[in-house]
């Protein structure tokens, strides 16, 4: 549809005065040439691309992606500088591409004072007593979905964990007193996430309509159906008001520091972000955990022994088990939620030996930092023991991002993973049916397993 040169998408940050001149000089780190080819590598195999470029050009290195130039680093000293830098000096990277997908009111696209206010309002909904109130919901949902595949027939673990995490986040957001509405919201939420092509995140030029057949057409159709379902849910609640404590109710009743309420359109954007960020990422991580546990029998035996010795499969007890927690942490080290976290500079910044201009993007890459031999011995191996009696700095381990933009749902996701994994491994034994190694593959903005991870329930404990 577009000639190849049309993909030379120039985002607003490239229009910052003086940036093009600096980019054309030797004042920045070296990196791969071109825009189209590096972007394709980032979409297909980001970790391999980052490792290749790091070895070839050093760390940090510069990538001219379709949505703008980015300096990438996996060095803890530079990552520490980036996370510690004044958050007011950062803006959102590639907002033109992400805005139409997530909505302009999504916390992921806000910056400065607006981001701080939004985060302060949202954070309590996913932490502390509010988070622990969802514990039994998480456990009951995990049991429900595993019961459906416990007939001895092969199944895809990723499909099951997706249903579990989607069910959890939808019930946490909307409550569970109206099953028909919940089922519809689950279906439409899943369809919307499934319709997201990776290219939509990397260039605004991919957001075009073509007789209802383009990736953008498929996404906007699913998005419109989900928004219509949100409207129906609002009307249903207005007709039958009740005392609810779900996130949807808390969000619509929330007030900013100045006392103003959240607008309906803004609430839609946040709800969509919660559904997207709150279910697919957890589903992928839980599927990876099951894969690695069953690829490493000794590790699985250690976890099963901890579960048996505990003798308490309640959600509160599971969330406190140290080895189970280490399994979650090691899974997120090997497979961080996103491959890198990007910051856009509003003003010049010195990073290591380089003076970076305003308009430049900088990105700590978890898929580099999490695999550093200097930090993690034998980094390609699944070894939860590395998290027993040892903690890593936020510059060495950041599966949920870092600084003031660290994922607001990080505690919720880790809590859910521990409860779901601990519950299903306490009640069933499984067999991994994959005959070849499963590798990471781009899904949209996230990376997931290259297969659905074929498994089979062997026995009930």
Short mmCIF file of C-alpha atoms in Angstrom, two decimals:
data_model
loop_
_atom_site.label_atom_id
_atom_site.label_comp_id
_atom_site.label_asym_id
_atom_site.label_seq_id
_atom_site.Cartn_x
_atom_site.Cartn_y
_atom_site.Cartn_z
CA UNK A 1 0.00 0.00 0.00
CA UNK A 2 2.86 2.39 0.81
CA UNK A 3 5.99 2.64 -1.33
CA UNK A 4 9.04 1.75 0.71
CA UNK A 5 10.27 5.34 1.07
CA UNK A 6 6.97 6.30 2.73
CA UNK A 7 8.07 4.24 5.73
CA UNK A 8 10.73 6.83 6.51
CA UNK A 9 8.46 8.08 9.24
CA UNK A 10 9.80 11.25 10.87
CA UNK A 11 8.28 11.80 14.31
CA UNK A 12 8.08 15.20 16.05
CA UNK A 13 11.21 14.55 18.08
CA UNK A 14 13.24 14.62 14.85
CA UNK A 15 11.98 18.15 14.22
CA UNK A 16 13.60 19.54 17.38
CA UNK A 17 15.96 22.37 16.26
CA UNK A 18 19.51 21.14 15.94
CA UNK A 19 18.70 17.45 16.42
CA UNK A 20 19.13 16.49 12.76
CA UNK A 21 22.48 18.31 12.69
CA UNK A 22 23.65 16.46 15.81
CA UNK A 23 22.44 13.15 14.43
CA UNK A 24 24.50 13.74 11.30
CA UNK A 25 27.67 14.47 13.29
CA UNK A 26 29.82 12.11 15.36
CA UNK A 27 28.62 13.38 18.74
CA UNK A 28 26.51 10.32 19.48
CA UNK A 29 27.16 6.59 19.92
CA UNK A 30 27.51 4.51 16.76
CA UNK A 31 24.82 2.07 15.68
CA UNK A 32 23.22 0.28 12.75
CA UNK A 33 22.39 2.30 9.65
CA UNK A 34 18.96 2.80 8.17
CA UNK A 35 15.53 2.82 9.81
CA UNK A 36 13.46 0.11 8.17
CA UNK A 37 15.87 -2.81 8.66
CA UNK A 38 16.68 -2.09 12.34
CA UNK A 39 12.97 -1.67 13.09
CA UNK A 40 12.19 -5.05 11.52
CA UNK A 41 14.91 -6.62 13.66
CA UNK A 42 13.44 -4.99 16.76
CA UNK A 43 10.02 -6.35 15.90
CA UNK A 44 11.18 -9.88 15.16
CA UNK A 45 14.02 -10.62 17.57
CA UNK A 46 14.85 -7.67 19.83
CA UNK A 47 17.17 -9.47 22.21
CA UNK A 48 19.28 -10.92 19.41
CA UNK A 49 19.37 -7.53 17.69
CA UNK A 50 20.42 -5.71 20.87
CA UNK A 51 23.13 -8.25 21.63
CA UNK A 52 24.45 -8.06 18.06
CA UNK A 53 24.56 -4.26 18.08
CA UNK A 54 26.06 -4.12 21.57
CA UNK A 55 28.90 -6.40 20.52
CA UNK A 56 29.45 -4.56 17.25
CA UNK A 57 29.11 -0.94 18.35
CA UNK A 58 29.58 -1.04 22.11
CA UNK A 59 27.23 0.05 24.86
CA UNK A 60 25.45 2.44 24.48
CA UNK A 61 24.51 2.36 20.78
CA UNK A 62 22.13 4.39 18.60
CA UNK A 63 19.20 2.90 16.66
CA UNK A 64 17.25 4.91 14.08
CA UNK A 65 13.88 3.18 14.48
CA UNK A 66 10.83 4.12 12.43
CA UNK A 67 9.37 6.00 15.38
CA UNK A 68 12.54 7.96 16.10
CA UNK A 69 16.21 7.69 17.16
CA UNK A 70 16.87 5.81 20.40
CA UNK A 71 20.05 5.31 22.39
CA UNK A 72 20.02 1.82 23.92
CA UNK A 73 21.98 0.64 26.94
CA UNK A 74 22.20 -2.41 29.17
CA UNK A 75 24.88 -0.97 31.47
CA UNK A 76 23.74 -0.66 35.11
CA UNK A 77 25.74 2.56 35.64
CA UNK A 78 23.98 4.30 32.73
CA UNK A 79 20.59 2.81 33.61
CA UNK A 80 21.00 4.15 37.14
CA UNK A 81 21.59 7.63 35.69
CA UNK A 82 18.50 7.37 33.48
CA UNK A 83 16.17 6.24 36.26
CA UNK A 84 17.55 8.85 38.68
CA UNK A 85 17.27 11.73 36.20
CA UNK A 86 14.64 14.41 36.88
CA UNK A 87 11.36 12.91 35.63
CA UNK A 88 10.15 16.40 34.66
CA UNK A 89 12.83 16.37 31.94
CA UNK A 90 11.28 13.34 30.21
CA UNK A 91 8.41 13.10 27.78
CA UNK A 92 6.55 10.14 26.24
CA UNK A 93 8.27 8.46 23.31
CA UNK A 94 6.31 7.67 20.10
CA UNK A 95 3.12 9.20 21.44
CA UNK A 96 1.86 9.68 17.88
CA UNK A 97 1.89 5.92 17.33
CA UNK A 98 0.62 4.91 20.76
CA UNK A 99 -2.02 7.60 21.30
CA UNK A 100 -4.60 6.22 18.86
CA UNK A 101 -4.09 2.71 20.31
CA UNK A 102 -4.11 3.37 24.06
CA UNK A 103 -6.05 6.65 24.07
CA UNK A 104 -4.72 10.09 24.94
CA UNK A 105 -5.90 9.71 28.55
CA UNK A 106 -3.91 6.53 29.22
CA UNK A 107 -1.45 6.94 32.07
CA UNK A 108 1.20 5.39 29.81
CA UNK A 109 1.00 8.47 27.56
CA UNK A 110 0.89 11.18 30.20
CA UNK A 111 3.95 13.04 31.40
CA UNK A 112 4.96 15.62 33.98
CA UNK A 113 2.38 16.81 36.49
CA UNK A 114 -0.52 15.05 34.71
CA UNK A 115 1.29 11.71 34.96
CA UNK A 116 2.10 12.25 38.62
CA UNK A 117 -1.52 13.08 39.46
CA UNK A 118 -2.85 10.12 37.51
CA UNK A 119 -0.41 7.72 39.08
CA UNK A 120 -1.23 8.97 42.58
CA UNK A 121 -4.92 8.34 41.91
CA UNK A 122 -4.50 4.88 40.31
CA UNK A 123 -1.76 3.27 42.43
CA UNK A 124 -3.94 2.48 45.51
CA UNK A 125 -6.29 0.42 43.33
CA UNK A 126 -3.54 -2.16 42.71
CA UNK A 127 -1.70 -2.21 46.04
CA UNK A 128 -2.06 -3.15 49.69
CA UNK A 129 -5.42 -4.27 51.05
CA UNK A 130 -7.11 -3.54 47.72
CA UNK A 131 -4.78 -5.97 45.93
CA UNK A 132 -5.11 -8.64 48.63
CA UNK A 133 -8.90 -8.40 48.36
CA UNK A 134 -8.58 -10.07 44.94
CA UNK A 135 -6.61 -13.07 46.28
CA UNK A 136 -9.52 -15.52 46.52
CA UNK A 137 -10.81 -14.38 43.13
CA UNK A 138 -7.41 -15.19 41.61
CA UNK A 139 -7.29 -18.63 43.19
CA UNK A 140 -10.86 -19.58 42.34
CA UNK A 141 -10.45 -18.47 38.73
CA UNK A 142 -7.24 -20.51 38.37
CA UNK A 143 -9.01 -23.63 39.67
CA UNK A 144 -12.00 -23.02 37.40
CA UNK A 145 -9.97 -22.86 34.21
CA UNK A 146 -7.65 -25.75 35.10
CA UNK A 147 -10.65 -27.97 35.83
CA UNK A 148 -11.67 -27.51 32.19
CA UNK A 149 -8.41 -28.97 30.85
CA UNK A 150 -7.79 -31.64 33.51
CA UNK A 151 -9.21 -34.43 31.33
CA UNK A 152 -5.82 -35.70 30.20
CA UNK A 153 -6.04 -34.15 26.73
CA UNK A 154 -3.26 -31.86 25.43
CA UNK A 155 -3.89 -28.14 25.81
CA UNK A 156 -2.06 -24.86 25.33
CA UNK A 157 -0.91 -23.43 28.63
CA UNK A 158 -0.74 -19.89 27.20
CA UNK A 159 -4.42 -20.09 26.23
CA UNK A 160 -5.31 -21.17 29.78
CA UNK A 161 -3.20 -18.52 31.52
CA UNK A 162 -4.66 -15.91 29.16
CA UNK A 163 -8.17 -16.91 30.21
CA UNK A 164 -7.14 -16.87 33.88
CA UNK A 165 -5.49 -13.45 33.80
CA UNK A 166 -8.22 -11.93 31.62
CA UNK A 167 -10.89 -13.28 33.97
CA UNK A 168 -8.97 -11.89 36.97
CA UNK A 169 -8.50 -8.39 35.59
CA UNK A 170 -12.06 -8.13 34.22
CA UNK A 171 -13.54 -9.21 37.57
CA UNK A 172 -11.16 -6.94 39.46
CA UNK A 173 -12.16 -4.01 37.25
CA UNK A 174 -15.89 -4.63 36.89
CA UNK A 175 -16.83 -6.99 39.72
CA UNK A 176 -18.40 -10.38 39.21
CA UNK A 177 -22.05 -9.93 40.08
CA UNK A 178 -23.22 -9.92 36.44
CA UNK A 179 -21.69 -12.94 34.64
CA UNK A 180 -23.18 -12.16 31.22
CA UNK A 181 -21.55 -8.72 31.14
CA UNK A 182 -18.28 -10.18 32.43
CA UNK A 183 -18.22 -12.84 29.70
CA UNK A 184 -18.86 -10.22 27.01
CA UNK A 185 -16.16 -7.90 28.32
CA UNK A 186 -13.70 -10.79 28.50
CA UNK A 187 -14.41 -11.78 24.90
CA UNK A 188 -14.17 -8.24 23.54
CA UNK A 189 -11.04 -7.46 25.57
CA UNK A 190 -9.34 -10.59 24.27
CA UNK A 191 -10.35 -9.77 20.70
CA UNK A 192 -8.97 -6.24 20.99
CA UNK A 193 -5.58 -7.41 22.26
CA UNK A 194 -5.42 -10.17 19.63
CA UNK A 195 -6.09 -7.62 16.87
CA UNK A 196 -3.00 -5.56 17.70
CA UNK A 197 -0.31 -6.01 15.05
CA UNK A 198 3.25 -5.19 16.21
CA UNK A 199 3.67 -2.70 13.36
CA UNK A 200 0.91 -0.51 14.77
CA UNK A 201 3.16 0.37 17.71
CA UNK A 202 6.18 1.32 15.62
CA UNK A 203 4.82 3.82 13.10
CA UNK A 204 1.79 6.07 12.71
CA UNK A 205 1.99 5.32 8.97
CA UNK A 206 0.59 1.85 9.67
CA UNK A 207 -2.65 3.39 10.98
CA UNK A 208 -4.52 3.39 7.68
CA UNK A 209 -7.88 2.05 6.55
CA UNK A 210 -8.15 -0.28 3.55
CA UNK A 211 -11.64 -1.61 2.89
CA UNK A 212 -11.82 -3.07 6.41
CA UNK A 213 -8.87 -5.39 5.75
CA UNK A 214 -5.84 -3.55 7.16
CA UNK A 215 -4.40 -4.25 10.65
CA UNK A 216 -5.67 -0.82 11.68
CA UNK A 217 -9.18 -1.67 10.46
CA UNK A 218 -9.21 -4.85 12.50
CA UNK A 219 -8.01 -3.08 15.63
CA UNK A 220 -10.37 -0.10 15.41
CA UNK A 221 -13.35 -2.41 14.85
CA UNK A 222 -12.49 -4.40 18.00
CA UNK A 223 -11.77 -1.21 19.93
CA UNK A 224 -15.15 0.29 19.00
CA UNK A 225 -16.96 -2.85 20.14
CA UNK A 226 -15.12 -2.76 23.47
CA UNK A 227 -15.94 0.92 23.97
CA UNK A 228 -19.62 0.17 23.26
CA UNK A 229 -19.50 -2.54 25.95
CA UNK A 230 -18.06 0.00 28.40
CA UNK A 231 -20.99 2.30 27.62
CA UNK A 232 -23.46 -0.52 28.23
CA UNK A 233 -21.84 -1.31 31.55
CA UNK A 234 -22.09 2.33 32.62
CA UNK A 235 -25.79 2.46 31.71
CA UNK A 236 -26.48 -0.82 33.50
CA UNK A 237 -24.88 0.46 36.69
CA UNK A 238 -26.69 3.77 36.48
CA UNK A 239 -29.99 1.90 36.29
CA UNK A 240 -29.12 -0.39 39.20
CA UNK A 241 -26.77 1.50 41.51
CA UNK A 242 -25.09 -0.51 44.24
CA UNK A 243 -22.29 -0.23 46.76
CA UNK A 244 -19.35 -1.65 44.80
CA UNK A 245 -15.60 -1.70 45.41
CA UNK A 246 -14.37 -2.80 41.99
CA UNK A 247 -11.78 -0.74 40.09
CA UNK A 248 -14.35 0.55 37.58
CA UNK A 249 -16.42 2.06 40.38
CA UNK A 250 -13.38 3.39 42.22
CA UNK A 251 -12.09 4.98 39.01
CA UNK A 252 -15.36 6.71 38.14
CA UNK A 253 -15.67 7.98 41.72
CA UNK A 254 -12.03 9.06 42.04
CA UNK A 255 -11.01 12.69 42.32
CA UNK A 256 -7.78 14.45 41.48
CA UNK A 257 -5.98 16.60 44.01
CA UNK A 258 -7.99 19.65 42.93
CA UNK A 259 -11.26 17.78 43.47
CA UNK A 260 -12.13 17.36 39.79
CA UNK A 261 -13.50 13.98 38.60
CA UNK A 262 -12.10 11.86 35.81
CA UNK A 263 -13.88 12.37 32.48
CA UNK A 264 -15.71 9.38 30.88
CA UNK A 265 -13.39 9.43 27.85
CA UNK A 266 -10.35 9.47 30.12
CA UNK A 267 -11.82 6.60 32.14
CA UNK A 268 -12.24 4.58 28.94
CA UNK A 269 -8.58 5.09 28.10
CA UNK A 270 -7.46 3.96 31.54
CA UNK A 271 -9.79 0.93 31.52
CA UNK A 272 -8.46 -0.11 28.12
CA UNK A 273 -4.90 0.25 29.38
CA UNK A 274 -5.68 -1.82 32.50
CA UNK A 275 -7.23 -4.57 30.37
CA UNK A 276 -4.33 -4.61 27.91
CA UNK A 277 -1.45 -4.24 30.36
CA UNK A 278 -3.19 -6.16 33.14
CA UNK A 279 -3.88 -9.46 31.50
CA UNK A 280 -1.67 -10.31 28.54
CA UNK A 281 1.61 -9.60 30.30
CA UNK A 282 0.68 -11.74 33.33
CA UNK A 283 -0.59 -14.53 31.07
CA UNK A 284 2.67 -14.64 29.13
CA UNK A 285 4.78 -14.67 32.29
CA UNK A 286 2.77 -17.51 33.88
CA UNK A 287 2.99 -19.60 30.70
CA UNK A 288 6.76 -19.08 30.59
CA UNK A 289 7.05 -20.10 34.24
CA UNK A 290 5.22 -23.37 33.59
CA UNK A 291 7.44 -24.02 30.58
CA UNK A 292 10.71 -23.45 32.43
CA UNK A 293 9.63 -25.36 35.54
CA UNK A 294 8.73 -28.41 33.46
CA UNK A 295 11.90 -28.08 31.40
CA UNK A 296 13.93 -28.16 34.63
CA UNK A 297 12.70 -31.10 36.77
CA UNK A 298 15.02 -30.32 39.68
CA UNK A 299 13.64 -26.79 39.94
CA UNK A 300 10.09 -28.10 39.77
CA UNK A 301 10.84 -30.65 42.52
CA UNK A 302 12.23 -27.89 44.75
CA UNK A 303 9.09 -25.83 44.31
CA UNK A 304 6.79 -28.80 44.90
CA UNK A 305 8.66 -29.62 48.09
CA UNK A 306 8.17 -26.06 49.32
CA UNK A 307 4.45 -26.24 48.53
CA UNK A 308 4.07 -29.59 50.32
CA UNK A 309 6.11 -28.51 53.35
CA UNK A 310 4.00 -25.39 53.69
CA UNK A 311 0.80 -27.41 54.01
CA UNK A 312 -1.17 -24.23 53.43
CA UNK A 313 -2.45 -23.48 49.93
CA UNK A 314 -4.34 -20.33 50.90
CA UNK A 315 -3.54 -17.30 48.72
CA UNK A 316 -1.95 -15.44 51.62
CA UNK A 317 0.38 -18.36 52.39
CA UNK A 318 1.34 -18.93 48.75
CA UNK A 319 2.25 -15.27 48.26
CA UNK A 320 4.81 -15.53 51.09
CA UNK A 321 6.70 -18.65 49.90
CA UNK A 322 10.30 -17.62 49.10
CA UNK A 323 11.09 -20.15 46.38
CA UNK A 324 7.77 -19.55 44.62
CA UNK A 325 8.54 -15.83 44.70
CA UNK A 326 12.00 -16.58 43.28
CA UNK A 327 10.40 -18.59 40.43
CA UNK A 328 8.29 -15.55 39.56
CA UNK A 329 11.32 -13.24 39.71
CA UNK A 330 13.51 -15.52 37.59
CA UNK A 331 10.77 -15.90 34.99
CA UNK A 332 10.53 -12.13 34.71
CA UNK A 333 14.30 -11.85 34.46
CA UNK A 334 14.46 -14.25 31.52
CA UNK A 335 11.31 -12.82 29.95
CA UNK A 336 10.77 -9.21 31.03
CA UNK A 337 7.37 -7.72 30.24
CA UNK A 338 8.85 -5.32 27.66
CA UNK A 339 12.30 -5.48 26.09
CA UNK A 340 13.23 -1.87 26.86
CA UNK A 341 11.77 1.20 28.55
CA UNK A 342 12.05 4.42 26.57
CA UNK A 343 12.33 8.02 27.78
CA UNK A 344 12.23 11.08 25.49
CA UNK A 345 14.48 13.97 26.56
CA UNK A 346 12.89 17.41 26.88
CA UNK A 347 16.27 19.02 27.48
CA UNK A 348 19.93 18.03 26.95
CA UNK A 349 21.38 15.34 29.23
CA UNK A 350 24.86 13.98 29.81
CA UNK A 351 24.88 10.18 29.73
CA UNK A 352 28.25 8.58 30.30
CA UNK A 353 30.64 10.07 27.75
CA UNK A 354 27.93 11.54 25.56
CA UNK A 355 26.06 14.84 25.64
CA UNK A 356 22.58 14.05 24.37
CA UNK A 357 20.32 16.65 22.77
CA UNK A 358 16.70 17.42 23.57
CA UNK A 359 14.43 15.28 21.44
CA UNK A 360 16.67 12.22 21.74
CA UNK A 361 15.18 9.04 23.23
CA UNK A 362 17.10 6.87 25.67
CA UNK A 363 16.20 3.31 26.60
CA UNK A 364 17.45 0.97 29.33
CA UNK A 365 17.11 -2.49 27.78
CA UNK A 366 16.06 -5.20 30.22
CA UNK A 367 16.94 -7.89 27.67
CA UNK A 368 20.53 -6.68 27.89
CA UNK A 369 20.73 -5.89 31.61
CA UNK A 370 19.02 -9.13 32.66
CA UNK A 371 21.55 -11.21 30.72
CA UNK A 372 24.79 -9.56 31.84
CA UNK A 373 27.37 -12.16 32.85
CA UNK A 374 28.80 -9.67 35.35
CA UNK A 375 25.48 -9.63 37.21
CA UNK A 376 23.97 -13.06 36.58
CA UNK A 377 26.16 -16.12 36.26
CA UNK A 378 25.02 -18.39 33.41
CA UNK A 379 22.27 -15.90 32.52
CA UNK A 380 20.63 -18.11 29.90
CA UNK A 381 19.74 -20.75 32.50
CA UNK A 382 16.53 -20.77 34.55
CA UNK A 383 17.83 -20.63 38.12
CA UNK A 384 15.41 -19.22 40.72
CA UNK A 385 18.07 -19.79 43.38
CA UNK A 386 19.81 -16.62 42.24
CA UNK A 387 17.00 -14.66 43.94
CA UNK A 388 17.21 -16.54 47.25
CA UNK A 389 19.05 -14.42 49.80
CA UNK A 390 20.06 -11.94 47.11
CA UNK A 391 18.45 -8.80 45.77
CA UNK A 392 19.38 -6.84 42.68
CA UNK A 393 19.36 -3.09 42.22
CA UNK A 394 16.68 -1.39 40.08
CA UNK A 395 19.42 -0.79 37.50
CA UNK A 396 20.17 -4.52 37.27
CA UNK A 397 16.65 -5.94 37.45
CA UNK A 398 13.63 -4.02 36.14
CA UNK A 399 11.04 -6.31 34.53
CA UNK A 400 8.32 -3.68 35.12
CA UNK A 401 10.37 -0.65 34.12
CA UNK A 402 11.91 1.82 36.53
CA UNK A 403 11.89 5.28 37.96
CA UNK A 404 8.65 7.21 38.23
CA UNK A 405 7.15 5.28 35.31
CA UNK A 406 7.51 1.82 36.83
CA UNK A 407 4.38 -0.21 36.08
CA UNK A 408 1.61 0.70 38.53
CA UNK A 409 0.38 -2.90 38.46
CA UNK A 410 3.75 -4.55 39.19
CA UNK A 411 2.79 -5.72 42.69
CA UNK A 412 -0.61 -6.93 41.44
CA UNK A 413 0.99 -8.95 38.62
CA UNK A 414 3.62 -10.59 40.85
CA UNK A 415 0.98 -11.38 43.46
CA UNK A 416 -1.28 -12.95 40.84
CA UNK A 417 1.53 -15.03 39.37
CA UNK A 418 2.48 -16.47 42.76
CA UNK A 419 -1.12 -17.34 43.67
CA UNK A 420 -2.02 -18.88 40.31
CA UNK A 421 1.20 -20.89 39.93
CA UNK A 422 1.16 -22.03 43.55
CA UNK A 423 -2.50 -23.05 43.30
CA UNK A 424 -2.32 -25.11 40.12
CA UNK A 425 0.98 -26.79 41.07
CA UNK A 426 -0.49 -27.70 44.48
CA UNK A 427 -3.44 -29.45 42.86
CA UNK A 428 -2.20 -30.97 39.57
CA UNK A 429 0.85 -32.52 37.96
CA UNK A 430 1.65 -31.72 34.36
CA UNK A 431 3.67 -33.00 31.42
CA UNK A 432 5.35 -30.68 28.94
CA UNK A 433 4.65 -31.84 25.38
CA UNK A 434 6.90 -29.45 23.46
CA UNK A 435 9.48 -31.44 21.48
CA UNK A 436 11.74 -28.51 20.59
CA UNK A 437 12.83 -25.45 22.61
CA UNK A 438 10.30 -22.64 22.82
CA UNK A 439 11.73 -19.23 21.97
CA UNK A 440 10.47 -15.63 22.43
CA UNK A 441 8.33 -14.17 19.65
CA UNK A 442 6.87 -10.71 19.16
CA UNK A 443 3.10 -10.54 19.86
CA UNK A 444 2.48 -6.78 19.82
CA UNK A 445 4.46 -4.48 22.08
CA UNK A 446 5.21 -7.53 24.25
CA UNK A 447 7.20 -10.70 23.60
CA UNK A 448 5.65 -14.11 24.18
CA UNK A 449 6.48 -17.79 23.58
CA UNK A 450 6.77 -18.95 19.98
CA UNK A 451 4.17 -21.66 20.67
CA UNK A 452 1.15 -21.95 22.93
CA UNK A 453 3.27 -24.26 25.17
CA UNK A 454 1.60 -27.63 24.78
CA UNK A 455 1.01 -29.41 28.10
CA UNK A 456 -1.10 -32.17 29.60
CA UNK A 457 -2.53 -32.75 33.07
CA UNK A 458 -1.21 -36.06 34.37
CA UNK A 459 -2.76 -36.34 37.79
CA UNK A 460 -4.63 -34.48 40.50
CA UNK A 461 -2.90 -34.24 43.88
#
